Structure formats: structure tokens, C-alpha cells
mmCIF file of C-alpha atoms and ligand atoms in Angstrom:
data_model
loop_
_atom_site.group_PDB
_atom_site.id
_atom_site.type_symbol
_atom_site.label_atom_id
_atom_site.label_comp_id
_atom_site.label_asym_id
_atom_site.label_seq_id
_atom_site.Cartn_x
_atom_site.Cartn_y
_atom_site.Cartn_z
ATOM 1 C CA MET O 39 146.031 37.663 77.388
ATOM 2 C CA ASN O 40 143.349 37.399 79.101
ATOM 3 C CA ASN O 41 142.113 40.684 79.935
ATOM 4 C CA ALA O 42 139.048 39.856 81.976
ATOM 5 C CA HIS O 43 141.571 38.932 84.399
ATOM 6 C CA LYS O 44 143.973 41.439 84.075
ATOM 7 C CA ALA O 45 144.698 42.844 87.797
ATOM 8 C CA ILE O 46 144.187 46.308 88.703
ATOM 9 C CA GLN O 47 146.059 47.696 90.993
ATOM 10 C CA LEU O 48 144.402 51.058 92.330
ATOM 11 C CA CYS O 49 145.803 53.894 95.279
ATOM 12 C CA SER O 50 143.929 56.403 96.679
ATOM 13 C CA CYS O 51 147.305 58.250 97.427
ATOM 14 C CA ASN O 52 147.152 58.211 101.366
ATOM 15 C CA GLY O 53 143.301 59.093 100.631
ATOM 16 C CA THR O 54 143.516 61.983 98.442
ATOM 17 C CA VAL O 55 141.854 59.881 95.295
ATOM 18 C CA GLU O 56 138.386 58.515 95.399
ATOM 19 C CA ILE O 57 137.912 55.118 94.592
ATOM 20 C CA ASP O 58 134.380 53.639 94.090
ATOM 21 C CA ILE O 59 135.017 49.610 93.837
ATOM 22 C CA ARG O 60 131.647 49.027 93.222
ATOM 23 C CA ARG O 61 131.125 51.592 90.969
ATOM 24 C CA LEU O 62 134.157 51.005 88.663
ATOM 25 C CA GLY O 63 133.364 47.088 88.760
ATOM 26 C CA ASP O 64 129.776 47.991 87.017
ATOM 27 C CA ALA O 65 131.425 50.571 84.467
ATOM 28 C CA LEU O 66 133.785 47.786 83.704
ATOM 29 C CA ALA O 67 131.249 45.166 83.533
ATOM 30 C CA LEU O 68 133.334 42.857 85.757
ATOM 31 C CA ASP O 69 130.861 40.051 87.161
ATOM 32 C CA ALA O 70 131.502 38.754 90.615
ATOM 33 C CA ALA O 71 134.068 36.289 89.326
ATOM 34 C CA ASP O 72 136.258 39.426 87.849
ATOM 35 C CA LEU O 73 135.920 41.133 90.307
ATOM 36 C CA PRO O 74 138.306 40.199 92.779
ATOM 37 C CA VAL O 75 140.915 41.430 90.158
ATOM 38 C CA LEU O 76 140.429 45.009 91.496
ATOM 39 C CA HIS O 77 141.997 45.873 94.295
ATOM 40 C CA ALA O 78 142.210 49.778 96.070
ATOM 41 C CA ALA O 79 145.200 50.457 98.311
ATOM 42 C CA THR O 80 145.983 53.517 100.378
ATOM 43 C CA GLN O 81 149.648 53.261 99.811
ATOM 44 C CA LEU O 82 150.888 51.295 97.276
ATOM 45 C CA CYS O 83 154.382 52.780 97.554
ATOM 46 C CA GLY O 84 154.835 52.163 101.652
ATOM 47 C CA ARG O 85 152.690 50.167 103.526
ATOM 48 C CA ASP O 86 150.436 48.294 100.859
ATOM 49 C CA ALA O 87 153.673 47.482 98.996
ATOM 50 C CA ALA O 88 153.927 44.170 100.598
ATOM 51 C CA ALA O 89 150.599 43.360 99.380
ATOM 52 C CA PHE O 90 150.860 44.922 96.236
ATOM 53 C CA SER O 91 154.042 42.439 95.666
ATOM 54 C CA ALA O 92 152.072 39.366 96.339
ATOM 55 C CA ALA O 93 148.891 40.388 94.344
ATOM 56 C CA LEU O 94 151.280 40.412 91.378
ATOM 57 C CA GLY O 95 153.155 37.213 91.760
ATOM 58 C CA GLY O 96 150.118 35.507 90.174
ATOM 59 C CA ALA O 97 149.344 37.933 87.756
ATOM 60 C CA ALA O 98 149.857 37.569 83.922
ATOM 61 C CA ASP O 99 149.533 41.434 83.599
ATOM 62 C CA ALA O 100 148.705 44.295 85.794
ATOM 63 C CA ILE O 101 147.110 47.591 85.781
ATOM 64 C CA VAL O 102 148.572 50.092 88.355
ATOM 65 C CA GLY O 103 146.747 53.176 89.721
ATOM 66 C CA CYS O 104 149.570 55.276 90.035
ATOM 67 C CA THR O 105 152.431 56.960 88.046
ATOM 68 C CA GLN O 106 154.360 59.256 89.864
ATOM 69 C CA GLU O 107 156.034 56.496 91.974
ATOM 70 C CA ALA O 108 155.845 54.095 88.850
ATOM 71 C CA ALA O 109 159.966 53.437 89.037
ATOM 72 C CA LEU O 110 159.132 52.186 92.887
ATOM 73 C CA LEU O 111 156.931 49.683 91.880
ATOM 74 C CA ARG O 112 158.410 48.324 89.093
ATOM 75 C CA GLU O 113 161.457 47.565 91.686
ATOM 76 C CA VAL O 114 158.467 46.037 94.171
ATOM 77 C CA ALA O 115 157.455 44.220 91.290
ATOM 78 C CA ASP O 116 160.695 43.129 90.076
ATOM 79 C CA GLU O 117 161.930 41.745 93.673
ATOM 80 C CA ALA O 118 159.087 39.883 93.855
ATOM 81 C CA GLY O 119 159.904 37.946 90.738
ATOM 82 C CA ALA O 120 156.703 39.107 89.601
ATOM 83 C CA THR O 121 156.434 38.366 85.707
ATOM 84 C CA ALA O 122 154.206 41.181 85.087
ATOM 85 C CA GLY O 123 153.699 43.500 82.272
ATOM 86 C CA LEU O 124 152.876 46.373 84.497
ATOM 87 C CA THR O 125 150.450 49.731 82.778
ATOM 88 C CA PHE O 126 150.239 52.780 84.825
ATOM 89 C CA ILE O 127 147.945 55.346 84.732
ATOM 90 C CA ASN O 128 147.798 58.478 86.364
ATOM 91 C CA LEU O 129 144.959 57.765 88.750
ATOM 92 C CA ARG O 130 145.653 61.199 90.689
ATOM 93 C CA ASP O 131 145.462 63.367 88.194
ATOM 94 C CA ILE O 132 142.229 61.777 87.060
ATOM 95 C CA GLY O 133 140.564 60.934 90.067
ATOM 96 C CA GLY O 134 141.895 62.550 92.697
ATOM 97 C CA ARG O 135 143.260 66.655 93.241
ATOM 98 C CA SER O 136 140.250 67.467 91.405
ATOM 99 C CA PRO O 137 137.192 69.135 92.693
ATOM 100 C CA ARG O 138 135.049 66.164 91.055
ATOM 101 C CA GLY O 139 135.828 63.362 93.696
ATOM 102 C CA SER O 140 133.530 60.732 92.941
ATOM 103 C CA ASP O 141 132.247 62.098 89.949
ATOM 104 C CA ALA O 142 135.568 61.384 88.435
ATOM 105 C CA THR O 143 134.640 57.309 88.632
ATOM 106 C CA PRO O 144 133.618 57.623 84.547
ATOM 107 C CA SER O 145 137.021 58.862 83.831
ATOM 108 C CA VAL O 146 138.882 56.766 85.708
ATOM 109 C CA ALA O 147 136.745 53.536 84.394
ATOM 110 C CA ALA O 148 137.310 55.179 81.090
ATOM 111 C CA GLN O 149 140.918 54.963 81.620
ATOM 112 C CA LEU O 150 141.150 51.493 82.924
ATOM 113 C CA ALA O 151 138.881 50.545 80.210
ATOM 114 C CA MET O 152 141.628 51.690 77.718
ATOM 115 C CA ALA O 153 144.604 49.870 79.209
ATOM 116 C CA ARG O 154 142.602 46.545 79.407
ATOM 117 C CA MET O 155 142.681 46.815 75.743
ATOM 118 C CA ALA O 156 144.638 44.229 74.399
ATOM 119 C CA GLU O 157 147.764 45.348 72.398
ATOM 120 C CA PRO O 158 146.705 45.912 68.610
ATOM 121 C CA ALA O 159 148.439 43.562 66.226
ATOM 122 C CA PRO O 160 152.181 45.143 65.506
ATOM 123 C CA VAL O 161 151.970 45.838 62.268
ATOM 124 C CA PRO O 162 154.330 44.443 59.609
ATOM 125 C CA ALA O 163 157.889 45.926 59.135
ATOM 126 C CA VAL O 164 158.452 47.399 55.740
ATOM 127 C CA SER O 165 162.056 47.685 54.734
ATOM 128 C CA TYR O 166 163.789 49.972 52.585
ATOM 129 C CA ALA O 167 166.810 49.469 50.882
ATOM 130 C CA SER O 168 168.821 52.601 49.057
ATOM 131 C CA SER O 169 172.379 53.054 47.231
ATOM 132 C CA GLY O 170 171.962 56.692 46.966
ATOM 133 C CA GLN O 171 171.467 57.170 43.476
ATOM 134 C CA LEU O 172 169.296 60.624 43.871
ATOM 135 C CA LEU O 173 167.440 61.765 40.916
ATOM 136 C CA ILE O 174 166.448 65.885 40.443
ATOM 137 C CA ILE O 175 163.715 66.472 38.245
ATOM 138 C CA GLY O 176 163.364 70.378 37.217
ATOM 139 C CA PRO O 177 163.801 73.171 35.427
ATOM 140 C CA ALA O 178 168.230 73.335 34.333
ATOM 141 C CA GLY O 179 168.759 76.126 36.452
ATOM 142 C CA ALA O 180 167.050 75.261 39.772
ATOM 143 C CA ALA O 181 167.922 71.521 38.700
ATOM 144 C CA LEU O 182 171.496 72.160 38.320
ATOM 145 C CA GLY O 183 171.995 74.191 41.222
ATOM 146 C CA TRP O 184 170.330 71.647 43.800
ATOM 147 C CA ALA O 185 172.428 68.870 42.466
ATOM 148 C CA GLN O 186 175.083 70.753 43.027
ATOM 149 C CA GLU O 187 174.068 71.246 46.854
ATOM 150 C CA ALA O 188 173.226 67.925 47.117
ATOM 151 C CA GLN O 189 176.424 66.931 46.023
ATOM 152 C CA ARG O 190 178.275 69.804 48.581
ATOM 153 C CA ARG O 191 176.121 68.440 51.552
ATOM 154 C CA TYR O 192 176.462 64.448 51.103
ATOM 155 C CA GLY O 193 179.334 64.090 48.924
ATOM 156 C CA ASP O 194 180.230 60.346 47.645
ATOM 157 C CA SER O 195 177.243 58.972 49.478
ATOM 158 C CA ILE O 196 174.610 59.769 47.031
ATOM 159 C CA ALA O 197 174.957 59.690 42.957
ATOM 160 C CA VAL O 198 172.612 62.493 41.751
ATOM 161 C CA SER O 199 171.637 62.821 38.293
ATOM 162 C CA VAL O 200 169.814 65.586 36.290
ATOM 163 C CA LEU O 201 166.433 65.084 34.580
ATOM 164 C CA VAL O 202 165.862 68.930 33.226
ATOM 165 C CA THR O 203 162.133 69.343 32.121
ATOM 166 C CA GLY O 204 162.054 72.906 30.967
ATOM 167 C CA ARG O 205 164.326 75.690 29.950
ATOM 168 C CA ASP O 206 164.696 78.747 31.637
ATOM 169 C CA GLY O 207 167.561 80.457 30.402
ATOM 170 C CA SER O 208 170.354 78.910 32.163
ATOM 171 C CA GLU O 209 173.758 77.936 30.622
ATOM 172 C CA LEU O 210 174.481 73.989 31.453
ATOM 173 C CA PRO O 211 178.144 73.861 33.245
ATOM 174 C CA VAL O 212 180.751 72.852 31.042
ATOM 175 C CA ARG O 213 181.998 70.071 33.737
ATOM 176 C CA ARG O 214 179.612 67.374 33.411
ATOM 177 C CA ASP O 215 179.847 66.738 37.340
ATOM 178 C CA TRP O 216 176.640 64.438 36.552
ATOM 179 C CA PRO O 217 174.193 62.860 33.991
ATOM 180 C CA VAL O 218 171.593 65.007 32.448
ATOM 181 C CA MET O 219 169.121 64.261 30.540
ATOM 182 C CA THR O 220 166.114 66.351 28.812
ATOM 183 C CA GLY O 221 162.554 65.016 29.707
ATOM 184 C CA ARG O 222 158.947 66.006 29.044
ATOM 185 C CA ASP O 223 155.677 64.031 30.513
ATOM 186 C CA VAL O 224 157.707 62.371 33.166
ATOM 187 C CA THR O 225 156.078 60.269 35.721
ATOM 188 C CA VAL O 226 157.845 58.795 39.260
ATOM 189 C CA SER O 227 156.131 55.538 40.640
ATOM 190 C CA GLY O 228 157.627 53.499 43.464
ATOM 191 C CA TRP O 229 159.134 54.371 47.138
ATOM 192 C CA LEU O 230 162.512 54.679 48.867
ATOM 193 C CA GLY O 231 164.896 52.813 46.985
ATOM 194 C CA ALA O 232 162.705 51.678 44.444
ATOM 195 C CA PHE O 233 161.272 54.771 42.298
ATOM 196 C CA ASP O 234 160.383 54.351 38.845
ATOM 197 C CA VAL O 235 160.701 57.391 36.706
ATOM 198 C CA SER O 236 159.888 57.381 33.214
ATOM 199 C CA TRP O 237 159.769 60.454 30.621
ATOM 200 C CA ALA O 238 160.318 61.011 27.036
ATOM 201 C CA ARG O 239 163.545 62.444 25.400
ATOM 202 C CA ALA O 240 162.779 66.333 25.498
ATOM 203 C CA ASN O 241 165.586 67.562 23.322
ATOM 204 C CA ALA O 242 167.592 66.251 19.992
ATOM 205 C CA ILE O 243 170.647 67.142 21.713
ATOM 206 C CA ASP O 244 171.865 64.291 24.205
ATOM 207 C CA LEU O 245 173.125 66.098 26.880
ATOM 208 C CA ASP O 246 175.143 63.288 28.351
ATOM 209 C CA ALA O 247 176.709 62.479 25.323
ATOM 210 C CA CYS O 248 178.005 65.764 24.401
ATOM 211 C CA VAL O 249 180.936 67.437 25.227
ATOM 212 C CA ARG O 250 179.732 70.805 25.107
ATOM 213 C CA CYS O 251 182.206 71.730 22.432
ATOM 214 C CA ASN O 252 179.737 74.624 20.789
ATOM 215 C CA ALA O 253 180.017 73.400 17.381
ATOM 216 C CA CYS O 254 176.176 73.456 17.203
ATOM 217 C CA ILE O 255 175.728 76.411 18.481
ATOM 218 C CA ASP O 256 178.103 78.150 16.131
ATOM 219 C CA ALA O 257 176.944 76.424 12.837
ATOM 220 C CA CYS O 258 173.077 76.936 13.454
ATOM 221 C CA PRO O 259 172.592 79.888 11.138
ATOM 222 C CA GLU O 260 168.870 80.112 12.984
ATOM 223 C CA GLY O 261 170.314 80.803 16.592
ATOM 224 C CA ALA O 262 168.161 77.723 17.695
ATOM 225 C CA ILE O 263 170.679 76.464 20.145
ATOM 226 C CA GLY O 264 171.811 77.728 23.394
ATOM 227 C CA TYR O 265 174.347 77.145 25.748
ATOM 228 C CA ASP O 266 171.848 75.292 27.991
ATOM 229 C CA TYR O 267 172.641 72.631 24.529
ATOM 230 C CA GLN O 268 168.968 72.212 23.611
ATOM 231 C CA VAL O 269 167.510 73.352 20.353
ATOM 232 C CA ASP O 270 164.991 75.707 20.677
ATOM 233 C CA ALA O 271 161.956 73.899 18.141
ATOM 234 C CA ALA O 272 160.261 77.805 17.345
ATOM 235 C CA ARG O 273 163.225 78.978 15.849
ATOM 236 C CA CYS O 274 164.917 75.592 14.458
ATOM 237 C CA THR O 275 164.074 75.447 10.277
ATOM 238 C CA GLY O 276 165.589 71.677 10.226
ATOM 239 C CA HIS O 277 168.349 71.711 7.883
ATOM 240 C CA ARG O 278 170.060 69.955 9.913
ATOM 241 C CA ALA O 279 174.147 71.797 9.982
ATOM 242 C CA CYS O 280 174.182 71.230 13.795
ATOM 243 C CA VAL O 281 174.105 67.222 13.000
ATOM 244 C CA LYS O 282 176.885 67.930 10.360
ATOM 245 C CA ALA O 283 178.930 70.124 13.335
ATOM 246 C CA CYS O 284 178.197 66.883 15.554
ATOM 247 C CA ALA O 285 178.739 64.133 13.832
ATOM 248 C CA ASP O 286 182.377 62.952 15.095
ATOM 249 C CA ILE O 287 180.199 63.042 18.769
ATOM 250 C CA GLY O 288 176.870 61.709 17.064
ATOM 251 C CA ALA O 289 175.206 63.508 20.140
ATOM 252 C CA ILE O 290 172.488 65.236 18.050
ATOM 253 C CA ASP O 291 169.432 63.307 17.020
ATOM 254 C CA PHE O 292 166.367 64.539 16.045
ATOM 255 C CA ALA O 293 164.419 61.372 15.322
ATOM 256 C CA ALA O 294 165.079 60.310 18.669
ATOM 257 C CA VAL O 295 162.987 63.543 20.385
ATOM 258 C CA GLY O 296 159.983 61.714 22.327
ATOM 259 C CA SER O 297 161.371 58.468 22.386
ATOM 260 C CA PRO O 298 160.508 57.011 25.866
ATOM 261 C CA ARG O 299 163.141 56.201 28.654
ATOM 262 C CA SER O 300 162.554 54.697 32.200
ATOM 263 C CA GLU O 301 165.518 54.322 34.951
ATOM 264 C CA ARG O 302 165.234 53.221 38.474
ATOM 265 C CA TYR O 303 166.570 55.590 41.347
ATOM 266 C CA ASP O 304 166.386 55.551 44.893
ATOM 267 C CA LEU O 305 165.676 58.928 45.905
ATOM 268 C CA VAL O 306 163.500 61.660 44.037
ATOM 269 C CA LEU O 307 163.743 65.504 44.488
ATOM 270 C CA ASP O 308 161.326 67.054 42.231
ATOM 271 C CA LEU O 309 161.296 70.408 41.766
ATOM 272 C CA SER O 310 158.040 70.605 39.430
ATOM 273 C CA GLU O 311 154.945 72.743 39.866
ATOM 274 C CA PRO O 312 152.710 70.634 40.378
ATOM 275 C CA ALA O 313 154.670 68.123 41.649
ATOM 276 C CA LEU O 314 154.370 64.783 39.841
ATOM 277 C CA ILE O 315 153.147 63.170 42.872
ATOM 278 C CA ARG O 316 150.049 64.809 44.759
ATOM 279 C CA ILE O 317 148.763 63.085 47.489
ATOM 280 C CA PRO O 318 148.529 63.562 51.072
ATOM 281 C CA HIS O 319 151.895 61.207 52.269
ATOM 282 C CA PRO O 320 154.195 60.999 49.847
ATOM 283 C CA PRO O 321 156.674 57.769 49.809
ATOM 284 C CA GLN O 322 159.816 58.176 51.704
ATOM 285 C CA GLY O 323 162.840 59.218 49.309
ATOM 286 C CA TYR O 324 160.808 61.564 47.346
ATOM 287 C CA ALA O 325 160.678 64.872 48.183
ATOM 288 C CA ALA O 326 159.029 67.958 46.227
ATOM 289 C CA PRO O 327 159.719 71.512 47.990
ATOM 290 C CA GLY O 328 158.095 73.404 45.244
ATOM 291 C CA ARG O 329 159.433 76.967 45.702
ATOM 292 C CA ASP O 330 160.241 76.230 49.413
ATOM 293 C CA PRO O 331 163.702 76.076 50.100
ATOM 294 C CA LEU O 332 164.764 73.035 51.737
HETATM 295 S S1 SF4 A 521 178.394 69.944 18.408
HETATM 296 FE FE1 SF4 A 521 177.474 68.214 19.506
HETATM 297 S S2 SF4 A 521 179.242 67.492 21.468
HETATM 298 FE FE2 SF4 A 521 179.372 70.047 20.582
HETATM 299 S S3 SF4 A 521 177.793 71.374 22.016
HETATM 300 FE FE3 SF4 A 521 176.793 70.706 19.803
HETATM 301 S S4 SF4 A 521 175.832 68.948 20.562
HETATM 302 FE FE4 SF4 A 521 177.762 69.122 22.382
HETATM 303 S S1 SF4 A 522 168.542 71.694 12.903
HETATM 304 FE FE1 SF4 A 522 169.414 73.942 11.548
HETATM 305 S S2 SF4 A 522 168.076 75.265 12.798
HETATM 306 FE FE2 SF4 A 522 168.028 73.387 13.697
HETATM 307 S S3 SF4 A 522 169.386 73.597 15.543
HETATM 308 FE FE3 SF4 A 522 170.443 72.046 13.845
HETATM 309 S S4 SF4 A 522 171.327 73.973 12.910
HETATM 310 FE FE4 SF4 A 522 169.767 75.181 13.934
#
């Protein structure tokens, strides 16, 4: 686009806007060769429409100093077969209907200068693809509550997994509607459709394998296992009666505590406080509402 020769069609709106062509030309640094691109009419939408139409014919682009009649002026341009790309500026509000009169010329010139600037290069397009794999990270009660709510709201369009990061006295439901894991030292990186989440296993009981039979709870003489199916390390004395009780299922493995794991998810709902990603503009597909309701 050659902005130096972009036509500028101004209109005094029946004499109510003061247009100073010479000062505008100076302000826009138009030299003698460029000055003809600047036209001032009194009624672009009326008696000057034919001249407007003719002027547009050869223009690659044009700036039109009227917004209230933009629709009509577009029609005039279309009928003239003008291929011009029209940019409308509100000359009447900038330069007229104000007590400033010709004092408004710098404002008009500034608007024209902005309109004459080249269009910025388009930013590169970014594509996201999500199949609805949602990971909810947080203390058991909150995370499981939101898992239920997310499933209720979005049904089969999402697949929920829960990463429990702390004990809050909540019991795990007997029904296993979603994969539930325990983790600490959680990290999240990525974006919508491609979040890489890694953590260290926090619990000897593999909640995904556990069938909630409660045999370990009954077997533990220290009462170290609760109905959240997590082992309280402070109470556990390590004699492994629970492991024996779970032998057929094989869901308890003390040696696995701390083992690293990582998975990829499309979406992350992070209930951690503080949030795991703390930047001004977190990635699409990541929400960290803290204590705020969603
Ligand atoms: S015995 Fe094993 S399967 Fe049963 S509740 Fe305990 S960990 Fe789960
Ligand atoms: S090792 Fe012993 S104390 Fe620890 S959870 Fe198992 S049964 Fe309870």
C-alpha cells in the first residue's frame, strides 16, 4: 500500500466543520506532488457525491472524513465500481461541533495520520486441538467436588482425571468415576491441548488400582489409613500389615512413594494455593481460580 498517495476525502458537513487544507497538508508533511490527494467537499453525501465517486475511481485506498454517512458513501463507491478500501474517520466530532474551530486542525491531522499508516502485518495464527482430557489438581475434597461438577456440566465432552495433592479429611467416593492419583512436587507447563504435568507419587496406595475394599484400613493397627485411602506417614510404623491385606489387589507399594510420573492433558483446573502457574497471562486451557468459585 502506498500511503503517500492514499486519497483523503474530507467533508465540511455543510460548512459546520472547519477544514484548513494548507495546514493539514503541512501537518501530514504532504509535498506539492502529494497535496492533490487531499480533497475537501461540503456535501460528500449530496451534491459532491459525483465528484467523490469520480475521485475514488483511480484510488487504491481512500480515507473518508465522515462516519455518519458511511453506509451511503460505501454504496456510492460500489456503484462507481471503485475498488478502494475505505477508512472512515469521524471528522464531524473531531473538527466540528466543537468550539475549537480551526484549533481542531492538529486533532484532525493526527486522526488522518493514523488512518494513513500501513496496516500492521498479521500476527501468526496459532492452532489448538483439545480432546477434552481435563486434569483437576488440588486437595481431595475440592478436586473431587469439581470433578463431579465438571462432569455434570460437560458430560461426555470431557474426560476428567484428578490429582490429589493433599489430605483435607475428605473421604474418597467408593465409586470410581475418574482416575484419581496422588502427587506432590507438581509442575505444569504447556498450553491448551498440550499440558505436560509431572509429579512425584505421594501415597503408598495407588488410588487408581485400589478397589476401596477397606481391608487395609481394618488391618492397620495404627489407624494410619483413612477413608481417603492415603497412609498417614506420621502414624505409620511400617510393619506392612496393610500390604499383606491388599496382597491380592496389589495396590499398596511403599517403595513407589516419590516415584516420578508425567502425563499430558488438554486442560488443567488448578486448585492449588498458590497456583502452579503464576504469570500475568496464563495459557489458554489453564484455570487457577484459587478459592474463587468458577
Ligand atoms: S486393601 Fe488394597 S484395595 Fe482394599 S482399600 Fe486397601 S488399598 Fe484399596
Ligand atoms: S504399614 Fe502398618 S502402620 Fe503403616 S499403614 Fe500399613 S498397616 Fe498401617
